[in-house]
Amino acid sequence: MSLLHRWHALSPTVRAAAVRSARERAGIPDSRQRAAWQTRNQHVVIAILAEAAADREQPWPHTLLSDFARYWRDGVRTAYEGPAGGLRRRTTTAVLAAAVSGEQEYVDAAADGLMLLCEQTTWCWAAHESFAAARDEVVADPAEPYLDLGAAETVEILAWADLVLGPVLDERVPGLRRRMRAEARTRVLRPFLDDRRWHWLGLDGHLHNWNPWIHGHVLAAALFLETDEQLQSEVVDLVVDGLDRYLAALPDDGGCDEGYAYWWNGPARLAAALELLDRVTDGEFAPWTCTPLAELARYPQRMALGDGWYVNVGDGPARPSTEQPWHDLHRWGRRIADAGVMAQAAAYRNQPLSAENGLGRAVVGLFDDTWWSAEPGPLPLPASSWLPDVELLVARGNGLTLAVKGGHNAENHNHNDIGSAIVAVDATPVLIDLGQPTYTAISFSERRYEQWVVRSEWHNVPVVDGHEQSPGPQWRATGLAVRQDAADSLAVDLSRAYPSGEVRRVATLDRDAREVRIVDEWGDGTRLAEHFVIAGEPAVHEAGALVIETLGGATARLAWDPALGPGELERREVDDDLLEDVWGPVVHRLILDAGPDRQRFELTVTRLEESVRD
């Protein structure tokens, strides 16, 4: 049964009670119930108060028109999105500090932040403000609000702040809650109801993380801020419809073509919204058996390499922040009774509760006593994971990990990477996917593939007859064959990924031989130049071999036919802060020209037991 069918299978009485009693049923006491807040995890409370105290020593972040306009002037997004995010983060921290402490100075700080949010001309980020762009302007019009991620993230703070601080705000700053409700209705709820053209609704069949991300925040705004029960019910019904559309579009294998980093803002946002709906119906909604929710919960453990590293495809860092809302995943694991999912989350139980992840996530996490009693343990790393719908194999063994993908070049957050392989030694990637650069005006424009990190020539795939891969759904992998045994492998035909040539790749993790093999074979008359992107420091480079000291301190050896010579080893400075945070100041690319007379190439990657520098 789909989410939508489950929702409408509930009696009208149950659905009406869910809206009418949402504040009580959410399971979060308001801050006047001091005993409930004073018994929260004290390590977390101390960290919240310390962060709030440090904030009070600094001026409030300001959002400026000149920074907003930079998106159109020079393509820079971060000049505005940074301070806007800083204001949301600081307000979130102040709300949490007010709730856990009950002190008026933090109530005042929370009220200041909430009012500053209400007074912003727009909650939309410049990169999404198509209404202003259509007018050839760089100034948003408050009379025509655009409902994007920025608006959703902002109304989420107002909604959860109203839930936990509402009566206190009425006592301390009468009128603020009325202003918050008015702004939420004007900027979010009415646009959501009155205009169904928003691209993120997925009415055209194109679904991505915006759908659950925005729907979940709209849901909280309707339940906690809105006072008109008819309007609330209309919004909640449409939210369930939208979430149902997103879930139906996800692959049955639980894969996420947007990658692990966006999983937290896609499937994980979906699960958080479903958790809230389940709570306000007193568990009668019970969506957790809907396909593919159980498989989606297992995605993070399938993508984990260890030591904070993850398989990253598309726009995503290989070493994302570990300060994720792991309690969300732990609850999800409890709902589906999956010990492995709970163990994956519990391995990170000692991570701080970050305000960066949103006020709702922080509040729900604070009151999850089962989570705080969970015992951290090792990551449950599956030996082999094959996701047939997104065409991704991840295999581990003897200190090596191989991830290899098929897919096509019109995936969400796409990089041109059909057939690309990632190889990690002792959890640390050595053959790498560079991942997400800092977003600018060209990131999601027709100029996207001018960025070097998204082009196939900067992925671990060949250049065929002088051509790299191109974007578009017509460029895809075919003829996939997977084997999962002592030597896990994925065979993939790459011929339809290029405008000419017949190329087939087989990537194998051979546990007995303790090596990864990447073998390409091609037809007569086709010529290949093999490209491999490398992180770490080259230690030895000679004909047929390259030895790398990895970023994790291990030593990896890449080997090929010495008759091909040493190849060309390029050194490239990393000119992007996000990328440098992961890979350091430089990466390398090995290019090996297979020559005109060959029809086969083989690269092996092994782990050397001792460093060549010892």
Coordinates of C-alpha atoms in Angstrom, one line a residue:
M1 CA 0.0 0.0 0.0
S2 CA 1.4 3.4 -1.0
L3 CA 1.8 6.3 1.5
L4 CA -1.1 8.1 0.0
H5 CA -3.4 5.0 0.2
R6 CA -2.3 4.5 3.8
W7 CA -3.1 8.2 4.6
H8 CA -6.6 8.1 3.1
A9 CA -7.3 4.7 4.6
L10 CA -7.2 6.5 8.0
S11 CA -10.6 7.6 9.2
P12 CA -11.5 11.3 8.8
T13 CA -11.6 11.4 12.6
V14 CA -8.0 10.2 12.9
R15 CA -6.8 12.6 10.3
A16 CA -8.6 15.5 11.9
A17 CA -7.2 14.6 15.3
A18 CA -3.7 14.5 13.9
V19 CA -4.0 18.1 12.8
R20 CA -5.9 19.3 15.8
S21 CA -3.6 17.6 18.4
A22 CA -0.3 17.7 16.6
R23 CA 1.5 19.9 19.2
E24 CA 0.6 17.4 21.9
R25 CA 1.2 14.3 19.9
A26 CA 4.6 15.3 18.6
G27 CA 6.1 14.1 21.8
I28 CA 8.1 17.3 22.5
P29 CA 7.2 19.3 25.7
D30 CA 7.3 23.1 25.6
S31 CA 10.0 24.8 27.6
R32 CA 7.8 25.6 30.6
Q33 CA 8.0 21.9 31.5
R34 CA 11.4 22.4 33.1
A35 CA 11.8 18.9 34.4
A36 CA 11.6 17.4 31.0
W37 CA 14.2 19.8 29.5
Q38 CA 16.5 19.7 32.5
T39 CA 16.9 15.9 32.2
R40 CA 18.2 16.1 28.7
N41 CA 21.7 14.7 27.9
Q42 CA 24.0 17.0 29.9
H43 CA 26.9 16.8 27.5
V44 CA 24.7 18.0 24.7
V45 CA 23.1 20.7 26.8
I46 CA 26.6 22.0 27.9
A47 CA 27.6 22.2 24.2
I48 CA 24.5 24.0 23.2
L49 CA 24.9 26.6 26.0
A50 CA 28.6 27.1 25.1
E51 CA 27.8 27.7 21.5
A52 CA 25.0 30.1 22.4
A53 CA 27.3 32.0 24.8
A54 CA 30.0 32.3 22.1
D55 CA 27.4 33.6 19.7
R56 CA 26.4 36.4 22.1
E57 CA 29.9 37.8 21.9
Q58 CA 29.5 38.3 18.1
P59 CA 27.2 40.6 16.1
W60 CA 24.2 39.0 14.4
P61 CA 24.8 37.9 10.8
H62 CA 23.3 40.3 8.2
T63 CA 22.1 39.5 4.7
L64 CA 22.9 42.2 2.2
L65 CA 21.5 43.1 -1.2
S66 CA 25.0 43.5 -2.6
D67 CA 25.7 39.9 -1.6
F68 CA 22.4 38.6 -3.0
A69 CA 23.1 40.4 -6.3
R70 CA 26.5 38.7 -6.7
Y71 CA 24.8 35.5 -8.0
W72 CA 23.9 37.5 -11.1
R73 CA 27.0 39.7 -11.2
D74 CA 29.8 37.2 -10.8
G75 CA 28.1 33.9 -10.1
V76 CA 29.1 33.7 -6.4
R77 CA 26.4 32.1 -4.2
T78 CA 28.2 31.8 -0.9
A79 CA 28.5 35.5 -0.2
Y80 CA 24.7 35.6 0.6
E81 CA 24.0 32.0 1.5
G82 CA 26.8 32.0 4.1
P83 CA 25.4 34.8 6.3
A84 CA 21.8 33.6 5.6
G85 CA 22.8 30.2 6.9
G86 CA 24.7 31.7 9.8
L87 CA 21.5 33.6 10.9
R88 CA 19.5 30.4 10.8
R89 CA 22.2 28.5 12.7
R90 CA 22.5 31.1 15.4
T91 CA 18.7 31.4 15.8
T92 CA 18.5 27.6 16.1
T93 CA 21.2 27.6 18.8
A94 CA 19.5 30.4 20.7
V95 CA 16.1 28.6 20.6
L96 CA 17.7 25.4 21.9
A97 CA 19.6 27.4 24.6
A98 CA 16.4 29.1 25.7
A99 CA 14.6 25.8 25.9
V100 CA 17.2 23.9 27.8
S101 CA 18.1 26.7 30.2
G102 CA 14.9 28.6 30.6
E103 CA 17.0 31.8 31.0
Q104 CA 15.5 35.1 29.7
E105 CA 18.7 36.2 28.0
Y106 CA 18.5 33.2 25.7
V107 CA 14.8 33.7 25.2
D108 CA 15.6 37.3 24.1
A109 CA 18.3 36.0 21.8
A110 CA 15.9 33.5 20.3
A111 CA 13.3 36.2 19.8
D112 CA 15.9 38.5 18.2
G113 CA 16.8 35.8 15.7
L114 CA 13.3 34.9 14.9
M115 CA 12.4 38.5 14.3
L116 CA 15.4 39.0 12.1
L117 CA 14.2 36.0 10.0
C118 CA 10.7 37.5 9.8
E119 CA 12.2 40.8 8.6
Q120 CA 14.2 39.4 5.7
T121 CA 12.8 40.6 2.4
T122 CA 13.1 37.0 1.0
W123 CA 13.8 33.6 2.5
C124 CA 14.7 32.4 -1.0
W125 CA 18.3 31.9 -2.1
A126 CA 19.4 34.0 -5.1
A127 CA 20.3 30.9 -7.1
H128 CA 16.6 29.9 -7.0
E129 CA 15.0 33.3 -7.3
S130 CA 13.6 32.8 -10.8
F131 CA 10.8 35.3 -10.2
A132 CA 13.3 38.2 -9.8
A133 CA 15.3 36.9 -12.7
A134 CA 12.2 36.9 -14.9
R135 CA 11.8 40.6 -14.2
D136 CA 15.5 41.2 -15.0
E137 CA 15.9 42.3 -11.4
V138 CA 18.1 41.3 -8.5
V139 CA 15.7 42.3 -5.8
A140 CA 13.1 39.8 -4.5
D141 CA 9.5 40.9 -4.3
P142 CA 7.8 40.1 -0.9
A143 CA 4.5 40.0 -2.8
E144 CA 5.7 37.2 -4.9
P145 CA 7.6 34.8 -2.6
Y146 CA 9.5 31.9 -4.1
L147 CA 9.2 28.6 -2.1
D148 CA 12.6 27.0 -2.3
L149 CA 15.0 25.3 0.1
G150 CA 15.9 28.6 1.8
A151 CA 12.3 29.4 2.5
A152 CA 11.7 25.9 3.8
E153 CA 14.7 25.9 6.1
T154 CA 13.6 29.2 7.5
V155 CA 10.0 28.3 8.2
E156 CA 11.2 25.1 9.8
I157 CA 13.0 27.1 12.5
L158 CA 9.9 29.3 13.1
A159 CA 7.7 26.2 13.4
W160 CA 9.8 24.2 15.9
A161 CA 10.6 27.4 17.8
D162 CA 6.9 28.0 18.2
L163 CA 6.4 24.4 19.4
V164 CA 9.0 24.6 22.1
L165 CA 9.0 28.3 23.1
G166 CA 5.5 29.4 22.1
P167 CA 4.0 30.3 25.6
V168 CA 7.4 31.7 26.7
L169 CA 7.5 34.0 23.7
D170 CA 3.9 35.2 24.4
E171 CA 5.0 36.2 27.9
R172 CA 8.3 37.8 26.9
V173 CA 7.6 39.3 23.4
P174 CA 3.8 39.4 22.8
G175 CA 3.0 39.6 19.1
L176 CA 6.1 37.8 17.8
R177 CA 4.2 34.5 17.3
R178 CA 1.5 36.3 15.4
R179 CA 4.1 37.8 13.1
M180 CA 5.8 34.4 12.7
R181 CA 2.4 32.8 11.8
A182 CA 1.7 35.5 9.3
E183 CA 5.1 35.2 7.6
A184 CA 4.8 31.4 7.4
R185 CA 1.3 31.7 5.8
T186 CA 2.4 34.4 3.3
R187 CA 5.7 33.0 2.3
V188 CA 5.2 29.2 2.5
L189 CA 1.7 27.8 3.2
R190 CA -0.3 29.9 0.7
P191 CA 2.2 29.6 -2.1
F192 CA 2.3 25.8 -1.4
L193 CA -1.5 25.6 -1.7
D194 CA -2.2 28.1 -4.4
D195 CA 0.6 27.4 -6.9
R196 CA 1.2 23.8 -7.9
R197 CA 3.8 24.6 -10.5
W198 CA 6.8 24.3 -8.2
H199 CA 9.3 22.1 -10.0
W200 CA 10.2 20.2 -6.8
L201 CA 6.7 18.7 -6.6
G202 CA 7.8 16.3 -9.3
L203 CA 4.6 16.5 -11.3
D204 CA 6.6 16.1 -14.4
G205 CA 8.1 12.9 -13.1
H206 CA 11.5 14.4 -12.2
L207 CA 12.0 13.8 -8.5
H208 CA 14.9 14.9 -6.3
N209 CA 15.9 15.8 -2.8
W210 CA 14.0 19.1 -2.8
N211 CA 10.7 17.2 -2.6
P212 CA 11.0 15.6 0.8
W213 CA 13.2 18.4 2.1
I214 CA 10.6 21.1 1.4
H215 CA 7.6 19.0 2.1
G216 CA 8.9 18.0 5.5
H217 CA 9.3 21.6 6.6
V218 CA 6.0 22.7 5.1
L219 CA 4.4 19.9 7.2
A220 CA 5.9 21.2 10.4
A221 CA 4.8 24.8 9.5
A222 CA 1.2 23.6 9.0
L223 CA 1.1 21.5 12.2
F224 CA 2.8 23.9 14.6
L225 CA 2.3 27.4 13.2
E226 CA -1.0 27.5 11.3
T227 CA -4.2 27.9 13.4
D228 CA -6.8 27.4 10.6
E229 CA -7.7 23.7 10.8
Q230 CA -9.1 23.6 7.3
L231 CA -5.9 25.1 5.8
Q232 CA -3.8 22.8 7.9
S233 CA -5.7 19.7 6.6
E234 CA -5.3 20.8 3.0
V235 CA -1.6 21.3 3.4
V236 CA -1.1 18.0 5.2
D237 CA -3.0 16.1 2.5
L238 CA -0.9 17.7 -0.2
V239 CA 2.3 17.0 1.7
V240 CA 1.4 13.3 1.9
D241 CA 0.7 13.3 -1.8
G242 CA 4.1 14.8 -2.6
L243 CA 6.0 12.5 -0.3
D244 CA 4.2 9.5 -1.9
R245 CA 5.3 10.7 -5.3
Y246 CA 8.9 10.9 -4.2
L247 CA 8.9 7.5 -2.5
A248 CA 7.4 5.9 -5.6
A249 CA 10.2 7.3 -7.8
L250 CA 12.9 5.9 -5.6
P251 CA 14.5 2.6 -6.8
D252 CA 13.5 -0.6 -5.1
D253 CA 17.2 -1.4 -4.3
G254 CA 17.3 1.6 -1.9
G255 CA 19.9 3.4 -3.9
C256 CA 20.2 7.1 -4.2
D257 CA 21.5 8.4 -7.5
E258 CA 22.3 11.8 -5.7
G259 CA 24.9 10.0 -3.6
Y260 CA 25.5 9.6 0.1
A261 CA 25.8 13.3 1.1
Y262 CA 22.4 14.1 -0.5
W263 CA 20.9 11.0 1.0
W264 CA 20.7 12.9 4.2
N265 CA 18.6 15.6 2.5
G266 CA 16.6 13.2 0.4
P267 CA 15.6 9.8 1.8
A268 CA 16.5 10.8 5.4
R269 CA 14.3 13.9 5.1
L270 CA 11.5 11.7 3.9
A271 CA 11.9 9.4 6.9
A272 CA 11.8 12.4 9.3
A273 CA 8.6 13.7 7.7
L274 CA 7.0 10.2 8.0
E275 CA 8.1 10.0 11.6
L276 CA 6.3 13.2 12.3
L277 CA 3.2 12.0 10.5
D278 CA 3.3 8.7 12.4
R279 CA 3.6 10.6 15.7
V280 CA 0.7 12.9 15.2
T281 CA -1.6 9.9 14.2
D282 CA -0.5 8.1 17.4
G283 CA 1.2 5.4 15.2
E284 CA -1.8 4.6 13.1
F285 CA -0.2 5.9 9.9
A286 CA 2.6 3.3 10.2
P287 CA 4.3 3.9 6.9
W288 CA 7.4 1.8 7.6
T289 CA 6.6 -1.3 5.5
C290 CA 6.2 0.7 2.3
T291 CA 8.7 -0.2 -0.3
P292 CA 11.6 0.7 -0.5
L293 CA 11.9 2.4 3.0
A294 CA 13.8 -0.5 4.6
E295 CA 16.3 -0.7 1.7
L296 CA 16.8 3.1 1.8
A297 CA 17.8 2.9 5.5
R298 CA 20.6 0.5 4.6
Y299 CA 22.2 2.8 2.0
P300 CA 24.7 4.6 4.4
Q301 CA 26.3 1.3 5.6
R302 CA 26.5 0.1 2.0
M303 CA 28.4 3.3 1.0
A304 CA 30.7 3.6 4.1
L305 CA 34.4 3.0 3.5
G306 CA 35.3 3.5 7.2
D307 CA 37.2 6.2 9.0
G308 CA 34.7 8.9 7.9
W309 CA 35.2 8.1 4.2
Y310 CA 32.2 7.2 1.9
V311 CA 31.6 6.2 -1.7
N312 CA 30.8 9.5 -3.4
V313 CA 29.2 9.6 -6.8
G314 CA 27.9 12.8 -8.3
D315 CA 27.8 16.0 -6.2
G316 CA 29.0 14.8 -2.8
P317 CA 32.2 14.9 -0.7
A318 CA 34.1 11.7 -0.1
R319 CA 34.6 12.7 3.5
P320 CA 31.4 14.5 4.6
S321 CA 30.9 15.9 8.0
T322 CA 30.2 13.2 10.6
E323 CA 27.9 15.6 12.4
Q324 CA 24.8 14.2 10.8
P325 CA 21.4 13.5 12.6
W326 CA 22.3 9.9 13.3
H327 CA 19.5 9.6 15.7
D328 CA 17.1 9.9 12.7
L329 CA 18.7 6.8 11.2
H330 CA 18.6 5.0 14.6
R331 CA 14.9 5.7 14.9
W332 CA 14.4 4.5 11.3
G333 CA 16.3 1.3 12.1
R334 CA 14.0 0.8 15.2
R335 CA 10.9 1.4 13.0
I336 CA 12.0 -1.4 10.6
A337 CA 13.6 -3.6 13.3
D338 CA 17.0 -3.6 11.5
A339 CA 19.9 -4.1 13.9
G340 CA 22.4 -3.3 11.1
V341 CA 20.9 0.1 10.5
M342 CA 20.8 0.8 14.2
A343 CA 24.5 -0.2 14.5
Q344 CA 25.5 2.0 11.6
A345 CA 23.9 5.0 13.4
A346 CA 25.2 4.0 16.9
A347 CA 28.7 4.0 15.6
Y348 CA 28.4 7.8 15.5
R349 CA 26.5 8.2 18.8
N350 CA 29.2 10.3 20.3
Q351 CA 29.0 13.0 17.6
P352 CA 27.7 16.4 18.7
L353 CA 24.1 17.3 18.0
S354 CA 24.6 20.0 15.4
A355 CA 22.4 23.0 14.9
E356 CA 23.5 23.0 11.3
N357 CA 21.1 20.0 10.7
G358 CA 18.1 22.1 11.6
L359 CA 16.0 22.9 14.7
G360 CA 13.5 20.1 14.2
R361 CA 16.1 17.4 13.9
A362 CA 17.9 18.7 17.0
V363 CA 14.8 18.9 19.1
V364 CA 13.6 15.4 18.2
G365 CA 17.1 14.1 18.8
L366 CA 17.2 15.7 22.3
F367 CA 14.1 13.8 23.4
D368 CA 15.1 10.4 21.9
D369 CA 16.2 8.7 25.1
T370 CA 16.7 5.3 23.4
W371 CA 19.3 7.0 21.1
W372 CA 21.2 8.4 24.0
S373 CA 21.4 5.0 25.6
A374 CA 22.7 3.3 22.5
E375 CA 26.2 1.8 22.7
P376 CA 28.6 2.9 20.0
G377 CA 30.3 0.1 18.2
P378 CA 32.1 -0.7 14.9
L379 CA 30.6 0.1 11.6
P380 CA 28.7 -2.8 10.1
L381 CA 30.4 -2.9 6.7
P382 CA 28.9 -5.4 4.3
A383 CA 31.4 -7.4 2.3
S384 CA 29.5 -6.9 -0.9
S385 CA 26.6 -4.6 -1.9
W386 CA 25.0 -4.6 -5.4
L387 CA 22.4 -2.0 -6.2
P388 CA 20.9 -3.1 -9.5
D389 CA 18.6 -0.1 -10.1
V390 CA 21.3 2.6 -9.7
E391 CA 23.9 0.1 -11.0
L392 CA 26.5 0.4 -8.3
L393 CA 28.7 -2.3 -6.8
V394 CA 30.6 -1.8 -3.5
A395 CA 32.9 -4.7 -2.5
R396 CA 35.3 -4.9 0.5
G397 CA 38.1 -7.3 1.6
N398 CA 41.7 -7.5 2.8
G399 CA 42.1 -3.8 3.3
L400 CA 40.7 -2.9 -0.2
T401 CA 37.4 -1.5 -1.3
L402 CA 36.1 -1.2 -4.9
A403 CA 33.1 0.8 -5.9
V404 CA 32.2 0.8 -9.6
K405 CA 29.1 2.2 -11.3
G406 CA 27.2 1.9 -14.5
G407 CA 24.3 4.3 -14.7
H408 CA 23.8 7.2 -17.2
N409 CA 24.7 10.8 -17.6
A410 CA 21.4 12.4 -16.7
E411 CA 21.3 11.3 -13.0
N412 CA 20.5 13.9 -10.3
H413 CA 23.6 15.9 -9.5
N414 CA 25.2 14.1 -12.4
H415 CA 28.9 13.8 -13.2
N416 CA 29.9 12.2 -16.5
D417 CA 31.2 9.1 -14.9
I418 CA 29.7 6.0 -16.5
G419 CA 32.0 3.0 -15.6
S420 CA 34.0 5.0 -13.1
A421 CA 35.7 3.1 -10.3
I422 CA 36.7 4.2 -6.8
V423 CA 39.4 2.2 -5.0
A424 CA 40.2 2.6 -1.3
V425 CA 43.1 1.2 0.7
D426 CA 42.4 0.8 4.4
A427 CA 39.2 2.9 3.9
T428 CA 41.0 5.8 2.3
P429 CA 40.3 6.5 -1.4
V430 CA 43.3 6.4 -3.6
L431 CA 41.6 6.2 -7.0
I432 CA 39.0 8.9 -6.3
D433 CA 35.9 10.7 -7.4
L434 CA 36.6 14.3 -6.7
G435 CA 33.0 15.0 -5.7
Q436 CA 31.2 18.3 -5.2
P437 CA 32.9 21.7 -5.9
T438 CA 31.6 24.9 -4.3
Y439 CA 28.3 25.8 -6.0
T440 CA 28.2 28.9 -8.2
A441 CA 25.9 30.2 -10.9
I442 CA 27.1 27.7 -13.4
S443 CA 26.7 24.6 -11.2
F444 CA 23.2 23.9 -12.5
S445 CA 23.2 25.8 -15.7
E446 CA 24.0 24.8 -19.3
R447 CA 27.6 25.6 -18.4
R448 CA 27.7 22.9 -15.7
Y449 CA 30.2 20.7 -17.7
E450 CA 32.7 23.5 -18.0
Q451 CA 33.6 22.5 -14.4
W452 CA 36.6 20.2 -14.5
V453 CA 35.5 18.0 -11.6
V454 CA 32.3 16.9 -13.3
R455 CA 33.9 16.0 -16.7
S456 CA 34.7 12.4 -17.4
E457 CA 38.3 13.2 -18.2
W458 CA 38.6 13.8 -14.4
H459 CA 37.0 10.5 -13.5
N460 CA 38.5 7.0 -13.6
V461 CA 37.3 6.3 -17.1
P462 CA 39.0 6.2 -20.5
V463 CA 39.0 8.8 -23.3
V464 CA 37.9 6.9 -26.3
D465 CA 39.0 7.9 -29.8
G466 CA 39.8 11.3 -28.4
H467 CA 36.3 11.8 -26.9
E468 CA 35.3 12.1 -23.3
Q469 CA 31.7 11.3 -22.1
S470 CA 28.9 13.8 -22.7
P471 CA 25.9 14.6 -20.5
G472 CA 22.5 13.3 -21.3
P473 CA 20.3 10.2 -20.7
Q474 CA 21.3 8.7 -24.1
W475 CA 24.9 8.2 -22.8
R476 CA 24.6 5.1 -20.6
A477 CA 26.0 1.8 -19.5
T478 CA 24.6 -1.4 -21.0
G479 CA 25.2 -5.1 -20.7
L480 CA 25.9 -5.2 -17.0
A481 CA 26.9 -8.4 -15.4
V482 CA 27.7 -8.7 -11.6
R483 CA 29.5 -11.4 -9.7
Q484 CA 29.6 -11.6 -6.0
D485 CA 31.9 -14.3 -4.6
A486 CA 35.5 -14.5 -3.6
A487 CA 36.1 -12.1 -6.5
D488 CA 33.3 -9.6 -6.7
S489 CA 33.1 -7.9 -10.1
L490 CA 31.0 -5.7 -12.3
A491 CA 31.3 -6.0 -16.1
V492 CA 29.8 -3.1 -18.1
D493 CA 29.7 -2.2 -21.7
L494 CA 30.8 1.4 -22.1
S495 CA 30.2 1.7 -25.9
R496 CA 27.0 3.8 -25.5
A497 CA 28.9 6.2 -23.2
Y498 CA 30.9 7.5 -26.1
P499 CA 30.2 8.7 -29.6
S500 CA 32.4 6.0 -31.1
G501 CA 34.2 2.8 -30.3
E502 CA 33.3 -0.5 -28.6
V503 CA 34.6 -0.7 -25.0
R504 CA 33.9 -3.1 -22.2
R505 CA 35.2 -2.8 -18.7
V506 CA 35.4 -5.4 -15.9
A507 CA 36.3 -4.1 -12.4
T508 CA 37.1 -6.8 -9.9
L509 CA 38.0 -7.0 -6.2
D510 CA 39.9 -10.3 -5.9
R511 CA 40.1 -11.1 -2.2
D512 CA 42.3 -14.2 -2.7
A513 CA 44.8 -12.2 -4.8
R514 CA 44.5 -9.2 -2.5
E515 CA 44.1 -6.8 -5.5
V516 CA 41.7 -4.7 -7.5
R517 CA 41.8 -5.2 -11.2
I518 CA 40.4 -2.9 -13.8
V519 CA 40.4 -4.4 -17.3
D520 CA 39.3 -2.6 -20.4
E521 CA 38.9 -4.3 -23.8
W522 CA 37.9 -2.6 -27.0
G523 CA 37.4 -3.3 -30.7
D524 CA 39.9 -3.0 -33.5
G525 CA 40.3 0.5 -34.7
T526 CA 39.4 2.1 -31.4
R527 CA 42.1 3.9 -29.4
L528 CA 42.0 4.5 -25.6
A529 CA 43.8 6.9 -23.2
E530 CA 43.2 5.7 -19.7
H531 CA 42.7 8.3 -17.0
F532 CA 43.0 7.7 -13.3
V533 CA 42.5 10.5 -10.7
I534 CA 44.7 9.9 -7.6
A535 CA 44.8 11.3 -4.0
G536 CA 47.9 11.0 -1.9
E537 CA 51.6 11.6 -2.6
P538 CA 53.4 9.8 -5.4
A539 CA 56.5 8.0 -4.0
V540 CA 57.7 6.0 -6.9
H541 CA 56.8 6.5 -10.6
E542 CA 58.3 4.3 -13.3
A543 CA 57.4 2.3 -16.3
G544 CA 54.5 0.0 -15.3
A545 CA 54.1 1.3 -11.7
L546 CA 53.1 4.1 -9.5
V547 CA 53.4 3.9 -5.7
I548 CA 51.2 6.2 -3.6
E549 CA 51.3 7.2 0.0
T550 CA 47.6 7.6 0.7
L551 CA 46.0 10.3 2.7
G552 CA 45.4 7.8 5.4
G553 CA 49.1 6.8 5.7
A554 CA 48.9 3.4 3.8
T555 CA 50.8 2.6 0.7
A556 CA 49.2 1.6 -2.6
R557 CA 50.8 0.3 -5.8
L558 CA 49.2 0.8 -9.2
A559 CA 50.6 -1.5 -11.8
W560 CA 50.2 -1.9 -15.6
D561 CA 52.1 -3.3 -18.5
P562 CA 55.6 -1.8 -18.3
A563 CA 55.7 -1.7 -22.1
L564 CA 53.3 1.3 -21.9
G565 CA 56.0 3.2 -20.1
P566 CA 55.4 5.4 -17.0
G567 CA 52.5 7.3 -18.6
E568 CA 52.0 11.0 -17.8
L569 CA 51.5 12.0 -14.2
E570 CA 49.8 15.4 -13.9
R571 CA 49.8 17.4 -10.7
R572 CA 46.8 19.7 -10.3
E573 CA 46.3 22.3 -7.7
V574 CA 42.9 22.1 -6.0
D575 CA 41.3 25.5 -6.5
D576 CA 38.2 25.0 -4.5
D577 CA 37.8 25.2 -0.7
L578 CA 35.3 22.3 -0.5
L579 CA 37.6 20.0 -2.5
E580 CA 40.7 21.0 -0.7
D581 CA 39.1 20.2 2.7
V582 CA 38.8 16.6 1.5
W583 CA 41.8 16.0 -0.8
G584 CA 44.3 18.6 0.3
P585 CA 46.0 21.2 -1.9
V586 CA 46.8 18.9 -4.9
V587 CA 45.5 15.8 -6.7
H588 CA 47.2 13.9 -9.5
R589 CA 46.0 12.3 -12.7
L590 CA 47.7 9.4 -14.4
I591 CA 47.2 9.2 -18.2
L592 CA 48.2 6.1 -20.0
D593 CA 47.9 6.0 -23.8
A594 CA 47.2 2.4 -24.8
G595 CA 48.5 3.0 -28.3
P596 CA 47.1 2.0 -31.7
D597 CA 47.8 -1.7 -31.7
R598 CA 46.3 -2.8 -28.4
Q599 CA 42.8 -3.9 -27.6
R600 CA 43.3 -4.6 -23.9
F601 CA 44.5 -2.7 -20.8
E602 CA 44.8 -3.9 -17.2
L603 CA 45.5 -1.9 -14.1
T604 CA 45.9 -3.5 -10.7
V605 CA 45.8 -1.8 -7.3
T606 CA 47.4 -3.6 -4.3
R607 CA 48.2 -2.6 -0.7
L608 CA 51.9 -2.6 0.2
E609 CA 52.5 -3.9 3.7
E610 CA 55.3 -1.4 4.3
S611 CA 55.8 2.2 3.2
V612 CA 58.4 2.8 0.6
R613 CA 59.6 5.7 2.7
D614 CA 60.5 3.4 5.7

